XYZ file of C-alpha atoms in Angstrom:
711
model
C 12.384 -14.021 58.349
C 14.007 -17.018 56.171
C 9.836 -17.737 56.246
C 8.549 -14.201 54.494
C 8.742 -14.682 51.055
C 6.529 -18.295 50.542
C 4.473 -16.974 53.147
C 4.135 -13.432 51.536
C 4.045 -15.939 48.596
C 0.803 -18.174 49.688
C -1.216 -15.243 50.816
C -0.728 -13.853 47.477
C -1.475 -17.233 45.570
C -5.141 -16.905 47.805
C -6.138 -13.049 46.996
C -4.527 -12.532 43.840
C -5.061 -16.477 41.784
C -5.074 -16.844 37.520
C -2.622 -13.923 38.037
C -1.183 -14.706 34.913
C 0.027 -12.723 32.344
C -2.979 -11.503 29.666
C -3.272 -10.557 26.216
C -3.614 -6.866 24.050
C -5.659 -6.848 21.445
C -3.064 -6.491 19.435
C -1.990 -10.987 20.323
C 0.921 -10.262 22.298
C 0.699 -9.469 26.230
C 0.438 -6.372 27.422
C -2.902 -4.380 28.334
C -5.258 -3.441 25.987
C -4.074 -1.930 22.318
C -0.370 -1.437 23.946
C 1.903 -3.908 24.938
C 4.115 -4.392 27.984
C 7.545 -6.582 29.242
C 5.689 -9.582 30.192
C 6.439 -13.514 29.520
C 4.618 -16.400 29.637
C 6.834 -19.396 31.194
C 8.490 -20.988 28.636
C 6.510 -24.427 26.411
C 4.068 -22.180 26.835
C 1.289 -22.115 23.942
C -0.992 -19.582 22.987
C -4.517 -18.530 20.962
C -6.197 -14.967 20.854
C -9.053 -13.620 19.551
C -10.312 -10.091 19.757
C -12.689 -8.566 18.126
C -11.819 -4.513 17.413
C -13.814 -3.493 14.915
C -13.029 -2.560 11.979
C -10.137 -6.180 12.504
C -10.940 -9.816 13.804
C -7.015 -10.553 15.148
C -6.228 -14.371 15.916
C -2.786 -14.436 17.646
C -0.549 -18.343 17.762
C 1.719 -17.327 19.877
C 5.031 -19.805 21.245
C 7.067 -19.289 24.108
C 10.435 -21.303 23.400
C 11.727 -19.829 26.330
C 11.082 -17.392 29.468
C 12.369 -14.409 27.481
C 10.949 -14.847 23.889
C 7.397 -14.504 22.730
C 6.284 -15.622 19.050
C 2.953 -15.844 17.526
C 1.541 -15.554 13.848
C -1.259 -12.539 13.780
C -4.430 -13.136 11.491
C -6.458 -9.774 10.524
C -9.736 -10.032 8.913
C -10.171 -6.452 8.144
C -13.376 -5.043 7.464
C -13.312 -2.198 5.726
C -11.988 -3.684 2.809
C -12.398 -6.414 -0.097
C -10.075 -8.855 -0.932
C -10.853 -7.637 -4.163
C -12.251 -5.790 -6.050
C -13.064 -8.550 -8.393
C -16.794 -10.463 -7.429
C -16.636 -13.094 -9.239
C -13.458 -13.730 -7.769
C -13.867 -12.786 -4.095
C -17.312 -11.763 -3.524
C -17.705 -10.480 -0.267
C -15.352 -11.850 1.633
C -13.795 -9.372 3.013
C -9.364 -8.178 3.145
C -6.913 -10.914 5.366
C -3.735 -10.000 6.302
C -1.405 -12.264 7.849
C 1.591 -10.981 10.353
C 4.357 -12.346 12.791
C 5.136 -10.263 16.011
C 7.797 -11.294 17.856
C 8.748 -9.646 21.454
C 12.481 -10.401 23.722
C 13.512 -9.420 27.522
C 16.489 -7.641 27.022
C 16.088 -7.033 31.079
C 14.369 -9.605 33.989
C 12.273 -7.290 36.900
C 14.306 -7.012 39.912
C 13.667 -5.272 43.698
C 14.026 -1.938 42.282
C 14.737 -2.438 38.317
C 11.624 -3.033 36.177
C 11.526 -5.724 33.304
C 12.901 -4.306 29.796
C 11.624 -5.543 26.849
C 12.100 -4.475 22.365
C 9.608 -6.320 20.819
C 8.519 -5.710 17.460
C 4.244 -5.871 15.426
C 4.497 -7.504 11.728
C 8.059 -7.905 11.608
C 7.900 -9.385 8.235
C 4.004 -8.932 6.938
C 2.802 -5.340 4.292
C 3.192 -3.760 6.986
C -0.539 -2.726 7.939
C 0.554 -2.568 11.855
C 3.619 -2.854 11.275
C 5.700 -0.458 14.261
C 8.291 -1.137 17.440
C 9.222 -0.620 20.591
C 10.710 -1.059 23.888
C 8.526 -0.731 26.930
C 9.524 -1.375 31.493
C 7.212 -2.875 33.477
C 7.374 -3.052 37.373
C 5.284 -3.844 39.458
C 4.284 -2.432 43.122
C 1.918 -4.278 45.203
C -1.377 -5.303 43.540
C -0.954 -3.261 40.758
C 1.695 -3.685 37.507
C 2.559 -0.257 35.978
C 4.000 -0.427 31.727
C 5.693 2.201 30.209
C 6.896 2.154 26.560
C 8.242 4.100 23.641
C 6.311 3.863 20.054
C 7.730 2.983 16.330
C 5.371 3.271 13.502
C 2.139 2.831 14.121
C 2.898 3.835 17.392
C 4.271 7.079 16.878
C 1.059 9.588 17.298
C 2.775 12.169 19.823
C 4.691 12.333 16.886
C 8.593 12.835 18.741
C 11.997 13.364 18.129
C 13.407 10.204 17.118
C 16.637 9.717 19.538
C 17.682 7.213 17.243
C 18.411 9.753 14.748
C 21.955 10.638 17.111
C 23.559 7.736 15.716
C 22.533 7.748 12.600
C 21.097 10.163 10.034
C 18.914 6.944 8.762
C 16.862 6.880 11.492
C 15.719 9.840 10.288
C 12.623 7.860 7.088
C 10.826 4.696 7.030
C 12.165 2.683 4.422
C 9.349 -0.289 3.205
C 10.874 -2.473 0.612
C 9.816 -1.831 -2.670
C 8.176 -4.363 -5.357
C 7.846 -6.627 -2.684
C 5.178 -9.808 -2.584
C 4.330 -9.132 1.271
C 6.543 -11.497 3.902
C 9.738 -9.600 3.139
C 11.916 -8.097 6.327
C 12.087 -4.427 6.279
C 15.080 -2.963 8.676
C 14.697 0.098 7.028
C 12.005 0.865 8.944
C 12.759 -0.398 12.092
C 12.655 1.828 15.488
C 12.742 4.586 12.700
C 10.841 7.740 11.605
C 8.692 9.454 14.935
C 8.446 8.544 18.507
C 5.246 8.078 20.575
C 4.877 7.131 24.131
C 2.403 5.157 25.390
C 1.646 3.755 29.463
C -0.735 2.541 30.940
C -1.525 -0.015 34.542
C -3.339 -3.259 35.095
C -4.297 -3.294 38.046
C -5.303 -7.045 39.583
C -8.631 -6.615 42.256
C -8.212 -9.066 44.865
C -10.242 -11.862 45.682
C -11.708 -11.916 42.419
C -10.106 -14.978 40.935
C -7.321 -12.922 39.385
C -9.666 -10.279 38.414
C -8.087 -6.859 36.986
C -8.744 -3.168 35.447
C -6.473 -2.075 32.679
C -6.322 1.266 32.039
C -3.629 3.291 29.421
C -3.016 5.908 27.650
C -2.769 5.024 23.850
C -0.313 6.073 21.703
C -1.377 4.388 18.480
C -1.538 6.784 15.121
C -5.224 5.752 13.562
C -3.647 7.465 10.527
C -1.208 5.091 10.060
C -2.875 1.654 10.772
C -4.513 -0.116 8.315
C -6.255 1.191 5.732
C -7.668 4.684 8.111
C -9.440 6.280 4.730
C -11.023 3.505 2.825
C -11.123 4.384 -0.754
C -8.115 6.810 -0.250
C -6.117 4.521 1.453
C -6.728 1.947 -0.249
C -8.349 0.469 -3.639
C -10.031 -2.505 -2.387
C -11.520 0.121 1.137
C -14.518 1.000 0.989
C -14.764 2.647 4.235
C -13.098 4.804 7.040
C -11.776 3.395 10.269
C -13.241 5.496 13.351
C -10.646 7.456 14.262
C -9.769 7.941 17.685
C -11.792 10.890 20.236
C -10.108 9.915 23.252
C -6.556 8.471 24.412
C -7.329 6.488 27.498
C -8.526 2.755 27.429
C -9.954 0.716 30.400
C -11.278 -2.284 30.050
C -11.586 -6.024 31.969
C -9.886 -9.141 31.999
C -11.649 -11.892 33.912
C -9.815 -15.796 33.819
C -11.873 -18.704 33.900
C -9.526 -20.440 34.780
C -6.183 -20.775 34.570
C -5.753 -21.173 30.947
C -8.685 -19.577 29.855
C -9.605 -15.038 30.066
C -12.102 -13.265 28.525
C -11.710 -9.249 28.438
C -13.981 -6.437 27.723
C -12.603 -3.020 27.022
C -13.113 0.400 25.492
C -10.958 1.551 23.588
C -10.664 4.897 20.839
C -12.903 6.666 23.494
C -16.022 5.220 21.119
C -15.084 1.220 19.950
C -16.275 -1.215 22.215
C -13.952 -4.406 21.623
C -14.093 -8.101 23.106
C -12.537 -11.096 22.919
C -10.549 -14.399 24.362
C -7.199 -16.421 24.894
C -5.921 -19.396 25.237
C -3.196 -20.384 27.036
C -1.649 -23.792 28.140
C 1.854 -24.412 29.889
C 3.874 -27.650 28.894
C 6.906 -27.511 28.727
C 7.763 -29.036 32.198
C 8.104 -32.922 32.504
C 4.081 -33.220 34.356
C 2.082 -30.138 33.272
C -1.379 -31.785 33.711
C -1.258 -34.653 35.206
C 0.181 -36.632 36.910
C 1.376 -39.839 35.888
C -0.608 -42.684 37.581
C 1.407 -45.117 35.644
C 4.270 -46.793 37.634
C 6.789 -49.765 37.458
C 4.562 -52.959 38.766
C 6.360 -55.064 40.808
C 7.295 -58.834 39.691
C 4.937 -59.903 42.221
C 6.994 -63.576 43.972
C 10.682 -62.246 42.727
C 12.538 -64.074 45.137
C 11.165 -67.211 43.498
C 11.783 -66.412 40.466
C 15.259 -65.650 41.131
C 15.892 -69.088 42.582
C 13.729 -70.266 39.615
C 15.924 -68.620 37.315
C 19.450 -69.653 38.925
C 18.852 -73.129 37.939
C 18.746 -73.317 34.545
C 19.432 -70.531 31.463
C 16.134 -70.891 29.926
C 14.536 -70.144 32.660
C 15.816 -66.893 33.330
C 15.440 -66.104 29.602
C 11.887 -67.101 29.031
C 10.654 -64.500 32.473
C 12.266 -61.819 30.633
C 10.222 -61.957 27.797
C 6.763 -62.886 29.904
C 7.803 -60.015 32.577
C 9.273 -57.233 29.880
C 6.444 -58.016 27.030
C 3.169 -57.733 29.799
C 5.062 -54.239 30.457
C 5.302 -52.850 26.040
C 8.966 -53.324 26.403
C 9.173 -56.540 23.667
C 12.566 -58.562 24.105
C 13.684 -59.420 20.884
C 16.735 -61.300 22.119
C 18.685 -61.876 24.662
C 21.917 -63.383 26.007
C 24.187 -64.429 28.886
C 28.238 -63.688 28.720
C 29.717 -64.393 32.434
C 28.010 -61.597 34.983
C 25.982 -59.717 32.203
C 22.258 -60.461 31.244
C 22.463 -58.600 27.566
C 19.156 -58.082 27.060
C 17.851 -56.628 23.086
C 14.605 -54.850 23.794
C 12.117 -52.553 21.759
C 9.208 -50.638 22.510
C 6.464 -48.585 21.361
C 5.386 -46.422 24.693
C 7.754 -43.967 26.691
C 9.012 -40.942 24.364
C 11.609 -40.811 27.194
C 14.124 -43.573 26.188
C 15.971 -43.581 29.563
C 12.495 -43.825 31.238
C 12.328 -46.966 29.164
C 15.814 -47.869 30.253
C 14.924 -48.063 33.471
C 11.329 -49.820 33.423
C 13.706 -52.477 31.738
C 16.535 -52.818 34.623
C 14.488 -52.827 36.909
C 12.320 -56.171 36.201
C 15.783 -57.855 35.303
C 17.782 -56.784 38.369
C 13.806 -58.302 40.179
C 13.820 -61.755 38.153
C 17.942 -62.351 37.815
C 19.716 -64.093 39.940
C 21.933 -62.615 41.743
C 24.804 -63.628 40.520
C 25.005 -60.973 37.562
C 26.700 -57.672 37.745
C 25.861 -55.827 35.437
C 22.511 -55.269 32.584
C 23.919 -54.760 28.594
C 20.484 -53.486 27.759
C 20.190 -52.471 23.831
C 17.032 -51.322 22.321
C 16.406 -51.395 18.755
C 14.197 -49.345 16.684
C 12.860 -50.421 12.937
C 15.187 -53.228 12.630
C 18.561 -51.169 13.898
C 20.363 -51.625 17.054
C 19.921 -47.532 18.342
C 22.471 -48.199 21.691
C 24.254 -50.707 24.375
C 23.910 -48.826 28.235
C 25.471 -50.838 30.399
C 24.177 -51.303 33.665
C 25.832 -51.133 37.424
C 23.206 -53.708 39.229
C 24.686 -52.307 42.984
C 24.295 -49.172 41.725
C 21.224 -48.529 40.055
C 19.456 -51.316 43.200
C 20.984 -48.921 46.033
C 19.201 -46.338 44.455
C 16.544 -47.396 43.302
C 14.319 -46.717 46.347
C 15.623 -42.698 46.823
C 15.567 -42.409 43.001
C 19.427 -40.918 43.430
C 19.624 -41.160 39.408
C 22.428 -38.775 39.330
C 24.316 -41.694 41.320
C 23.058 -44.005 39.502
C 24.216 -42.923 35.648
C 27.994 -42.332 36.973
C 28.032 -46.554 36.984
C 26.193 -46.691 33.069
C 27.448 -46.774 30.361
C 26.590 -46.175 27.011
C 28.269 -47.707 23.378
C 26.905 -47.322 19.659
C 26.042 -51.430 18.711
C 25.488 -53.007 15.667
C 22.445 -56.379 15.191
C 24.128 -59.356 15.265
C 21.158 -61.628 15.962
C 23.223 -65.305 15.881
C 24.937 -64.123 18.554
C 22.581 -63.872 20.562
C 21.759 -67.135 22.282
C 18.128 -66.893 23.440
C 15.704 -66.001 20.236
C 12.012 -66.074 21.116
C 9.489 -66.645 17.121
C 9.172 -63.621 15.755
C 5.787 -63.420 13.988
C 5.866 -61.892 10.415
C 3.666 -60.535 8.480
C 2.506 -59.013 11.599
C -0.062 -56.092 10.548
C -1.516 -53.450 12.687
C -3.916 -51.269 12.739
C -5.920 -48.008 13.333
C -8.884 -45.625 13.194
C -9.587 -42.033 14.372
C -11.148 -38.611 13.219
C -9.257 -36.576 11.436
C -9.850 -32.555 9.912
C -8.036 -31.205 6.526
C -8.984 -27.083 7.365
C -7.915 -24.657 4.490
C -8.044 -21.008 6.206
C -7.866 -17.104 4.381
C -8.704 -17.517 1.012
C -10.692 -15.479 -1.155
C -13.052 -18.370 -0.626
C -13.662 -18.043 2.611
C -11.537 -17.171 5.988
C -12.197 -20.893 6.422
C -12.968 -24.599 5.145
C -12.831 -27.596 7.619
C -13.284 -31.358 6.407
C -14.221 -33.925 8.337
C -12.952 -37.198 7.817
C -12.667 -41.204 9.729
C -8.448 -42.221 8.774
C -7.138 -45.078 8.611
C -4.041 -45.832 9.530
C -1.702 -48.968 9.124
C 2.015 -50.701 9.283
C 2.579 -54.241 7.463
C 5.615 -55.747 9.659
C 7.261 -57.946 6.685
C 10.553 -58.061 8.670
C 11.403 -56.082 11.904
C 13.071 -53.477 9.105
C 10.388 -53.701 6.415
C 7.065 -52.192 6.680
C 4.827 -50.759 4.324
C 3.057 -47.334 6.044
C -1.021 -47.057 4.905
C -2.893 -43.757 5.273
C -6.036 -43.119 3.519
C -9.210 -41.321 5.288
C -12.575 -40.977 4.331
C -15.114 -38.239 4.497
C -17.968 -36.672 6.771
C -18.692 -33.478 6.131
C -16.915 -30.308 4.823
C -17.876 -27.382 4.131
C -15.663 -27.244 0.791
C -18.344 -26.533 -1.841
C -16.722 -23.002 -2.258
C -13.246 -23.439 -2.763
C -11.993 -22.483 -6.175
C -9.077 -20.178 -6.264
C -6.973 -21.475 -8.327
C -3.025 -21.733 -9.046
C -1.600 -18.340 -10.301
C 2.253 -19.822 -9.396
C 4.530 -19.549 -12.551
C 6.936 -22.436 -11.251
C 5.141 -25.967 -11.900
C 2.040 -26.823 -9.810
C 3.778 -29.387 -7.248
C 1.688 -27.701 -3.705
C -0.436 -24.993 -5.517
C -2.876 -26.845 -6.838
C -4.028 -28.135 -3.255
C -7.688 -26.841 -3.768
C -8.143 -29.728 -6.193
C -6.359 -32.143 -4.266
C -9.207 -31.237 -1.366
C -12.024 -30.574 -3.750
C -11.353 -34.158 -5.920
C -11.254 -36.204 -2.068
C -13.657 -35.255 -0.030
C -14.880 -39.024 0.304
C -11.983 -40.889 -0.183
C -8.004 -40.707 -0.335
C -5.172 -42.939 -0.076
C -2.457 -40.223 1.877
C -0.317 -42.662 1.495
C 1.242 -45.769 0.959
C 5.097 -46.526 1.547
C 7.121 -49.438 1.766
C 10.131 -49.186 3.716
C 13.694 -51.109 4.564
C 16.083 -50.540 7.034
C 19.561 -51.122 7.331
C 22.931 -50.310 9.113
C 25.041 -51.105 6.730
C 27.696 -50.013 9.550
C 27.982 -48.951 13.155
C 26.339 -45.030 13.013
C 25.695 -45.027 9.370
C 21.470 -46.170 8.821
C 20.055 -46.595 5.471
C 16.485 -46.013 4.794
C 15.228 -47.121 0.953
C 11.323 -46.293 0.091
C 8.684 -46.561 -2.308
C 5.637 -46.465 -3.066
C 3.155 -43.283 -2.707
C 5.127 -41.240 -0.146
C 3.071 -38.529 0.149
C -0.164 -36.545 -0.281
C 0.850 -35.928 -3.782
C 3.760 -37.127 -4.879
C 4.883 -40.808 -5.846
C 8.376 -42.460 -6.550
C 11.526 -44.139 -5.144
C 14.198 -43.173 -3.090
C 16.515 -42.294 -0.077
C 18.309 -41.758 2.346
C 21.452 -42.248 4.582
C 23.015 -40.908 7.829
C 25.878 -41.243 10.092
C 24.959 -40.195 13.406
C 27.524 -40.497 15.596
C 26.621 -41.658 19.076
C 28.541 -39.683 21.113
C 28.857 -36.478 19.078
C 25.329 -34.109 19.187
C 25.473 -33.889 15.311
C 24.384 -36.158 12.071
C 24.922 -35.511 7.899
C 22.691 -37.128 5.255
C 22.281 -36.862 2.874
C 18.487 -38.362 0.339
C 17.666 -38.879 -3.495
C 13.986 -39.216 -5.067
C 13.097 -40.172 -7.783
C 8.946 -38.350 -7.946
C 5.952 -38.121 -10.620
C 2.973 -36.026 -9.488
C 0.013 -38.382 -8.658
C -3.136 -37.405 -9.966
C -5.981 -35.096 -7.054
C -7.896 -38.294 -6.376
C -4.912 -38.791 -4.478
C -5.302 -42.754 -5.225
C -2.801 -44.909 -7.556
C -2.590 -42.379 -10.861
C 0.019 -40.241 -12.118
C -0.018 -37.044 -13.367
C 2.797 -36.267 -16.280
C 5.413 -34.322 -14.027
C 8.269 -35.978 -12.796
C 11.396 -34.738 -10.831
C 14.554 -36.012 -9.057
C 15.231 -33.703 -5.675
C 17.585 -34.042 -3.356
C 19.530 -32.778 -0.517
C 22.023 -32.566 1.715
C 21.136 -32.852 5.428
C 22.990 -31.476 8.907
C 21.471 -32.061 12.098
C 22.901 -30.383 15.595
C 21.306 -31.043 18.820
C 22.787 -27.460 21.667
C 22.785 -29.551 25.018
C 22.204 -26.873 27.282
C 19.044 -25.574 25.601
C 18.342 -28.646 24.084
C 18.028 -26.530 20.294
C 17.863 -28.842 16.712
C 19.120 -26.638 14.197
C 18.939 -28.441 11.190
C 19.715 -28.124 6.989
C 18.285 -29.246 3.873
C 19.812 -27.576 1.175
C 19.234 -29.144 -2.858
C 16.874 -29.021 -5.719
C 13.523 -29.009 -4.264
C 10.690 -30.467 -5.657
C 9.807 -27.439 -8.612
C 13.398 -27.667 -9.931
C 15.284 -24.389 -7.961
C 17.993 -24.944 -5.492
C 18.481 -23.284 -2.057
C 18.354 -24.793 1.707
C 15.946 -24.965 4.402
C 16.779 -23.823 7.822
C 14.396 -25.586 10.708
C 15.299 -24.285 15.027
C 13.460 -26.678 17.208
C 13.668 -26.809 21.179
C 11.998 -30.077 23.008
C 11.409 -29.758 26.159
C 10.854 -31.245 29.473
C 7.757 -32.486 28.438
C 8.350 -33.770 25.273
C 6.489 -30.737 23.345
C 8.331 -29.439 21.363
C 8.757 -25.649 19.300
C 10.328 -24.884 16.154
C 10.275 -21.798 13.799
C 11.468 -22.678 10.094
C 12.714 -20.902 6.486
C 13.685 -21.636 2.877
C 15.748 -19.522 -0.002
C 15.712 -20.208 -2.992
C 17.265 -19.171 -6.593
C 13.616 -17.928 -7.498
C 13.023 -14.548 -7.721
C 10.877 -12.852 -5.295
C 8.286 -12.915 -8.324
C 8.561 -16.370 -9.523
C 7.697 -17.212 -5.904
C 5.310 -14.579 -5.463
C 3.157 -13.672 -2.791
C 5.004 -13.875 0.405
C 8.241 -13.828 -0.933
C 9.994 -16.962 0.462
C 8.696 -19.935 2.417
C 8.722 -19.845 6.311
C 6.149 -20.921 9.100
C 6.264 -22.252 12.531
C 4.814 -25.781 15.118
C 4.119 -26.944 17.476
C 4.934 -31.546 18.380
C 2.306 -31.688 21.214
C 3.006 -35.424 23.253
C -1.042 -36.332 23.737
C 0.792 -37.529 27.670
C 0.271 -34.695 28.867
C -3.098 -35.054 29.493
C -3.715 -37.707 30.406
C -2.171 -40.343 33.593
C 0.140 -42.266 31.170
C 2.833 -42.332 29.052
C 2.515 -42.685 25.921
C 4.909 -41.976 22.047
C 2.424 -40.322 20.357
C 2.131 -36.984 19.427
C -0.173 -33.953 17.745
C 1.704 -32.157 15.076
C 0.421 -28.360 14.004
C 2.157 -26.106 12.280
C 1.503 -22.211 10.566
C 2.679 -21.488 6.514
C 0.907 -18.562 6.020
C 0.986 -19.475 2.580
C 0.789 -22.547 -0.098
C 3.879 -21.558 -2.948
C 5.528 -24.304 -5.232
C 9.279 -22.973 -4.288
C 11.431 -24.482 -1.605
C 8.919 -27.537 -1.162
C 10.169 -30.779 -0.772
C 9.305 -34.721 0.127
C 7.241 -34.889 2.890
C 8.016 -39.082 2.643
C 7.532 -40.861 6.514
C 9.428 -42.340 8.961
C 12.380 -39.502 8.176
C 15.729 -41.172 10.145
C 16.593 -38.464 12.252
C 13.818 -39.078 14.276
C 14.187 -43.428 14.182
C 17.790 -42.978 15.373
C 16.912 -40.883 18.025
C 17.775 -42.786 20.652
C 20.972 -44.105 18.668
C 22.629 -40.800 19.991
C 24.053 -40.762 24.287
C 22.178 -37.179 24.115
C 19.056 -38.616 23.009
C 19.372 -40.964 26.594
C 20.974 -38.947 28.987
C 19.056 -35.660 28.485
C 16.359 -38.009 30.065
C 17.818 -39.001 33.044
C 16.244 -38.237 35.803
C 13.316 -40.836 34.184
C 15.133 -42.994 34.872
C 13.885 -44.378 38.758
C 10.303 -43.082 37.114
């Protein structure tokens, strides 16, 4: 009996491969039109696209937890124009943006179903607004779902049981005079109710193919612009109404990541689409690493030579650490402790970098050394000092029992005193590093067209004047773009600190200088870090300013401040400036919750357009280094002054590129969604924020990855 569950699991995976959940036409995991109570693994990102006339809908989804689905939808509504002014939008059809979310309330068990609550278009215009409770239970190869829906999912027009709790649930109410993007709690789970249900039937031995059948509770007279111009001024024809409540479809997995889908809905509409998903939160999600520590050849002989003179040990440490991308900056000998100070740009896991240094030192240092003091330096600042007990580290190395080894490892804060080290290898300044790589700038969803892209060749460089002083330069030249038709002008009543983006894009089609920023880093005292910056700080602003951060080693919080005097750059993004000047500054607070790896970041102060308020940012880091986050901002301007969207909000991913390769790397790719570009709550996007620079200056930034110590 002990082997029954694994055996059945193996058989199930063989008969029903690629059986991960699939997406509905509304960009949430579900059947065809209806949702289910299924979720992907935490750390999954996904994209779903469906052509479901009169809608084409694309969704970007994230799963920061295995009980939470968050998505951003972009819908092209083909039965309405963007506006009734042809010179403004031409034949461009109406676009709608919205956020949706789903939360699991109960995990499936042997006898109980998975239960979830969800919100469609939770803070949008209400074009696709709905709420639902849904339960899903798998029986053999059939996954059944049954749910209750409100809003657009209320076709049955049943009495809402929530009215027994409060009369407020009798009627759905939306915030009046909204610019879009507002939360409308008065509509949630209110008004009449509908019921829906269906089944996802997995077909054996067909690569995970599944048949979907459902009863549809969508009230198509509430969704979108159903009656044409009678529903909306810019709509030019009505939506074909439902002729059947039974929908049927088929989903076929091409592989683990890619699925294609097709369906027949409403008794009269053919739908087709595809989805991509990737679970990249685990330590090695795609490609197993083939980048191990390289043992020092002839280590025993090297130890004997190094026992004769300290300089031999210093020089061999310099060679063998540098050969492995762990660049020795300073070294010292104190009794039975060998101290090294190093810098590195390869490992995003600070625990792994520490382990690699310790392995080299263990192989080359004479046996009389009992401890290694390993200090990491970044931007000329000492981030930490990690004291490794050599015997314990070596004892557990072959079996990689890191949890026993770390019991004898101490992490402390430290400051940099260069002259205290006996061995100080010569450093040559200035040093110059550069790279060339392709780049794409995008403008999505305006009245001029759905997508405008700009393919470019980007140049990035770093000129080091000293270990703590650098000049960062980022420039690019255009290769190909389709931006000739971009013409939308800003309608903002605030200073145009962001909404002139079209002018910046068009004026820099051939060449731009995105950034030329000088940074100088300091550590006035232990746990306090400072940065002074000047130059072309970002695409739209130049100036001078600085940042201060208090980040205690053995705490999970940090407090900082920054202050800048800036002037707006001209549209050509070279060296000329416009007349607009301002001072901007913030108080910053960060807290990292150690069990969930969630970081809360608060930024409060004066923003670029002169408005004052607060930016709230939540993000979660995964074992792979993936970071998912979301943010919103509220300032002292009115919704009318802010304009469409009502307040600033969005979400983002930072994906470590090493997940796609067999070698370790610190490079990351960032991608984010901000539904609308407005001038309110805009802050300066300078490079090398102290919170990121000093990540390893807090013990948790190391201890969370102790499992990497022997990698």
